[in-house]
Amino acid sequence: NIIKSNFFKSIDECTEEEKELLKKGLFIENDEFKKIDPIDKLTNLLNYLRETHLYCIWCISKFENKEELEKYCPGIFEESHD
């Protein structure tokens, strides 16, 4: 589940789409984001890159499709790439 973050806007400055995501728990405000454990932030970012852009920072590769990503990338974490 990928969470989008709002670093620079107040809730009043959010678009309607962002407000809808906030209601669903998929969008968080800056103060809430600061409270999230850094490991969880990194995991969320790695998941976002993999799921949205088919990119692995440890493989240094963008894959053509999800099947290729799953076949050639050993996992989301650096330890998987040893």
Short mmCIF file of N, CA and C in Angstrom, two decimals:
data_model
loop_
_atom_site.label_atom_id
_atom_site.label_comp_id
_atom_site.label_asym_id
_atom_site.label_seq_id
_atom_site.Cartn_x
_atom_site.Cartn_y
_atom_site.Cartn_z
N ASN A 1 0.85 -1.18 0.00
CA ASN A 1 0.00 0.00 0.00
C ASN A 1 0.88 1.24 0.00
N ILE A 2 0.86 2.00 -1.04
CA ILE A 2 1.72 3.16 -1.19
C ILE A 2 1.03 4.39 -0.63
N ILE A 3 1.73 5.10 0.24
CA ILE A 3 1.20 6.31 0.84
C ILE A 3 1.88 7.50 0.19
N LYS A 4 1.10 8.46 -0.25
CA LYS A 4 1.64 9.69 -0.79
C LYS A 4 1.75 10.69 0.35
N SER A 5 2.74 11.55 0.29
CA SER A 5 2.97 12.51 1.37
C SER A 5 2.84 13.94 0.88
N ASN A 6 2.48 14.81 1.79
CA ASN A 6 2.33 16.22 1.53
C ASN A 6 3.37 16.96 2.38
N PHE A 7 4.48 17.35 1.77
CA PHE A 7 5.54 18.00 2.53
C PHE A 7 5.30 19.49 2.72
N PHE A 8 4.71 20.15 1.75
CA PHE A 8 4.75 21.60 1.74
C PHE A 8 3.39 22.29 1.78
N LYS A 9 2.32 21.55 1.81
CA LYS A 9 1.00 22.17 1.77
C LYS A 9 0.27 21.99 3.08
N SER A 10 -0.58 22.95 3.38
CA SER A 10 -1.52 22.76 4.48
C SER A 10 -2.73 22.03 3.89
N ILE A 11 -3.57 21.51 4.74
CA ILE A 11 -4.76 20.80 4.25
C ILE A 11 -5.63 21.71 3.39
N ASP A 12 -5.64 23.00 3.69
CA ASP A 12 -6.44 23.95 2.90
C ASP A 12 -5.90 24.12 1.49
N GLU A 13 -4.62 23.83 1.30
CA GLU A 13 -4.00 23.97 -0.02
C GLU A 13 -4.08 22.69 -0.85
N CYS A 14 -4.54 21.62 -0.26
CA CYS A 14 -4.64 20.33 -0.96
C CYS A 14 -5.70 20.38 -2.04
N THR A 15 -5.46 19.63 -3.10
CA THR A 15 -6.46 19.49 -4.15
C THR A 15 -7.57 18.57 -3.64
N GLU A 16 -8.65 18.53 -4.35
CA GLU A 16 -9.75 17.63 -3.97
C GLU A 16 -9.30 16.18 -4.01
N GLU A 17 -8.48 15.84 -5.01
CA GLU A 17 -7.96 14.47 -5.11
C GLU A 17 -7.12 14.13 -3.87
N GLU A 18 -6.26 15.07 -3.45
CA GLU A 18 -5.43 14.84 -2.27
C GLU A 18 -6.30 14.71 -1.01
N LYS A 19 -7.34 15.49 -0.93
CA LYS A 19 -8.25 15.39 0.23
C LYS A 19 -8.95 14.03 0.26
N GLU A 20 -9.31 13.52 -0.92
CA GLU A 20 -9.93 12.19 -0.99
C GLU A 20 -8.94 11.11 -0.55
N LEU A 21 -7.70 11.23 -1.00
CA LEU A 21 -6.66 10.27 -0.58
C LEU A 21 -6.44 10.34 0.92
N LEU A 22 -6.48 11.55 1.47
CA LEU A 22 -6.31 11.74 2.91
C LEU A 22 -7.42 11.02 3.67
N LYS A 23 -8.64 11.14 3.18
CA LYS A 23 -9.77 10.46 3.82
C LYS A 23 -9.60 8.94 3.81
N LYS A 24 -8.98 8.42 2.74
CA LYS A 24 -8.78 6.98 2.61
C LYS A 24 -7.52 6.50 3.33
N GLY A 25 -6.77 7.44 3.91
CA GLY A 25 -5.54 7.07 4.61
C GLY A 25 -4.36 6.85 3.68
N LEU A 26 -4.46 7.30 2.43
CA LEU A 26 -3.39 7.11 1.46
C LEU A 26 -2.58 8.39 1.22
N PHE A 27 -2.85 9.39 2.01
CA PHE A 27 -2.16 10.67 1.87
C PHE A 27 -2.00 11.22 3.27
N ILE A 28 -0.80 11.63 3.62
CA ILE A 28 -0.57 12.11 4.98
C ILE A 28 0.03 13.50 4.98
N GLU A 29 -0.25 14.24 6.01
CA GLU A 29 0.30 15.58 6.14
C GLU A 29 1.71 15.54 6.69
N ASN A 30 2.44 16.63 6.54
CA ASN A 30 3.84 16.71 6.91
C ASN A 30 4.10 16.30 8.36
N ASP A 31 3.31 16.77 9.31
CA ASP A 31 3.55 16.43 10.72
C ASP A 31 3.45 14.93 10.95
N GLU A 32 2.50 14.29 10.31
CA GLU A 32 2.35 12.84 10.43
C GLU A 32 3.54 12.12 9.79
N PHE A 33 3.98 12.64 8.65
CA PHE A 33 5.09 12.02 7.93
C PHE A 33 6.36 12.03 8.78
N LYS A 34 6.58 13.11 9.51
CA LYS A 34 7.77 13.22 10.36
C LYS A 34 7.79 12.15 11.45
N LYS A 35 6.63 11.66 11.85
CA LYS A 35 6.54 10.67 12.92
C LYS A 35 6.80 9.25 12.44
N ILE A 36 6.78 9.04 11.13
CA ILE A 36 6.97 7.69 10.59
C ILE A 36 8.44 7.31 10.69
N ASP A 37 8.69 6.09 11.11
CA ASP A 37 10.04 5.55 11.24
C ASP A 37 10.76 5.65 9.89
N PRO A 38 12.03 6.08 9.88
CA PRO A 38 12.78 6.21 8.62
C PRO A 38 12.84 4.92 7.81
N ILE A 39 12.93 3.77 8.48
CA ILE A 39 12.96 2.49 7.76
C ILE A 39 11.64 2.28 7.02
N ASP A 40 10.53 2.64 7.65
CA ASP A 40 9.23 2.53 7.00
C ASP A 40 9.13 3.49 5.82
N LYS A 41 9.70 4.68 5.95
CA LYS A 41 9.70 5.64 4.84
C LYS A 41 10.48 5.07 3.66
N LEU A 42 11.66 4.50 3.95
CA LEU A 42 12.48 3.93 2.89
C LEU A 42 11.78 2.75 2.23
N THR A 43 11.20 1.89 3.03
CA THR A 43 10.48 0.74 2.48
C THR A 43 9.34 1.20 1.58
N ASN A 44 8.63 2.22 2.02
CA ASN A 44 7.53 2.76 1.22
C ASN A 44 8.05 3.31 -0.10
N LEU A 45 9.16 4.02 -0.06
CA LEU A 45 9.75 4.58 -1.27
C LEU A 45 10.21 3.48 -2.23
N LEU A 46 10.87 2.46 -1.68
CA LEU A 46 11.32 1.34 -2.51
C LEU A 46 10.14 0.63 -3.17
N ASN A 47 9.08 0.43 -2.40
CA ASN A 47 7.87 -0.19 -2.95
C ASN A 47 7.27 0.68 -4.06
N TYR A 48 7.23 1.99 -3.82
CA TYR A 48 6.69 2.91 -4.81
C TYR A 48 7.48 2.81 -6.12
N LEU A 49 8.81 2.86 -6.02
CA LEU A 49 9.64 2.78 -7.22
C LEU A 49 9.43 1.46 -7.96
N ARG A 50 9.32 0.37 -7.21
CA ARG A 50 9.12 -0.94 -7.83
C ARG A 50 7.74 -1.04 -8.48
N GLU A 51 6.71 -0.69 -7.74
CA GLU A 51 5.34 -0.88 -8.22
C GLU A 51 4.92 0.13 -9.28
N THR A 52 5.36 1.36 -9.13
CA THR A 52 4.91 2.41 -10.04
C THR A 52 5.82 2.55 -11.26
N HIS A 53 7.13 2.45 -11.03
CA HIS A 53 8.09 2.70 -12.11
C HIS A 53 8.88 1.46 -12.54
N LEU A 54 8.60 0.31 -11.90
CA LEU A 54 9.30 -0.93 -12.22
C LEU A 54 10.81 -0.73 -12.13
N TYR A 55 11.24 -0.02 -11.09
CA TYR A 55 12.65 0.32 -10.92
C TYR A 55 13.17 -0.21 -9.59
N CYS A 56 14.38 -0.76 -9.63
CA CYS A 56 15.04 -1.22 -8.41
C CYS A 56 16.34 -0.45 -8.25
N ILE A 57 16.50 0.23 -7.12
CA ILE A 57 17.71 1.01 -6.91
C ILE A 57 18.93 0.12 -6.70
N TRP A 58 18.72 -1.10 -6.22
CA TRP A 58 19.84 -2.00 -5.96
C TRP A 58 20.30 -2.67 -7.24
N CYS A 59 19.40 -2.96 -8.15
CA CYS A 59 19.77 -3.52 -9.46
C CYS A 59 20.24 -2.41 -10.41
N ILE A 60 19.87 -1.20 -10.08
CA ILE A 60 20.10 -0.03 -10.93
C ILE A 60 19.48 -0.28 -12.30
N SER A 61 18.24 -0.74 -12.26
CA SER A 61 17.56 -1.13 -13.50
C SER A 61 16.09 -0.76 -13.47
N LYS A 62 15.62 -0.35 -14.65
CA LYS A 62 14.19 -0.17 -14.87
C LYS A 62 13.77 -1.35 -15.74
N PHE A 63 12.74 -2.04 -15.31
CA PHE A 63 12.30 -3.23 -16.01
C PHE A 63 11.14 -2.91 -16.94
N GLU A 64 10.96 -3.74 -17.95
CA GLU A 64 9.91 -3.53 -18.95
C GLU A 64 8.52 -3.82 -18.41
N ASN A 65 8.43 -4.81 -17.51
CA ASN A 65 7.12 -5.18 -16.97
C ASN A 65 7.32 -5.85 -15.61
N LYS A 66 6.23 -6.08 -14.92
CA LYS A 66 6.29 -6.64 -13.57
C LYS A 66 6.88 -8.05 -13.57
N GLU A 67 6.58 -8.83 -14.59
CA GLU A 67 7.11 -10.19 -14.68
C GLU A 67 8.63 -10.17 -14.77
N GLU A 68 9.17 -9.25 -15.58
CA GLU A 68 10.61 -9.12 -15.72
C GLU A 68 11.24 -8.69 -14.39
N LEU A 69 10.62 -7.76 -13.70
CA LEU A 69 11.09 -7.29 -12.41
C LEU A 69 11.17 -8.46 -11.42
N GLU A 70 10.10 -9.23 -11.35
CA GLU A 70 10.05 -10.35 -10.42
C GLU A 70 11.05 -11.45 -10.80
N LYS A 71 11.31 -11.62 -12.09
CA LYS A 71 12.23 -12.67 -12.55
C LYS A 71 13.69 -12.31 -12.29
N TYR A 72 14.07 -11.06 -12.54
CA TYR A 72 15.48 -10.68 -12.48
C TYR A 72 15.90 -9.92 -11.23
N CYS A 73 14.99 -9.40 -10.49
CA CYS A 73 15.32 -8.66 -9.27
C CYS A 73 15.09 -9.57 -8.06
N PRO A 74 16.12 -9.76 -7.22
CA PRO A 74 15.97 -10.69 -6.11
C PRO A 74 15.11 -10.19 -4.94
N GLY A 75 14.77 -8.92 -4.92
CA GLY A 75 13.92 -8.43 -3.84
C GLY A 75 14.04 -6.94 -3.62
N ILE A 76 13.28 -6.47 -2.66
CA ILE A 76 13.19 -5.04 -2.42
C ILE A 76 14.38 -4.48 -1.63
N PHE A 77 15.01 -5.31 -0.81
CA PHE A 77 16.07 -4.81 0.08
C PHE A 77 17.47 -5.10 -0.45
N GLU A 78 18.41 -4.29 -0.03
CA GLU A 78 19.80 -4.42 -0.45
C GLU A 78 20.37 -5.80 -0.14
N GLU A 79 20.03 -6.33 1.03
CA GLU A 79 20.55 -7.64 1.45
C GLU A 79 20.20 -8.74 0.45
N SER A 80 19.11 -8.59 -0.25
CA SER A 80 18.68 -9.59 -1.23
C SER A 80 19.59 -9.60 -2.47
N HIS A 81 20.35 -8.54 -2.64
CA HIS A 81 21.16 -8.38 -3.85
C HIS A 81 22.62 -8.77 -3.65
N ASP A 82 22.95 -9.42 -2.55
CA ASP A 82 24.34 -9.85 -2.31
C ASP A 82 24.74 -10.98 -3.22
#
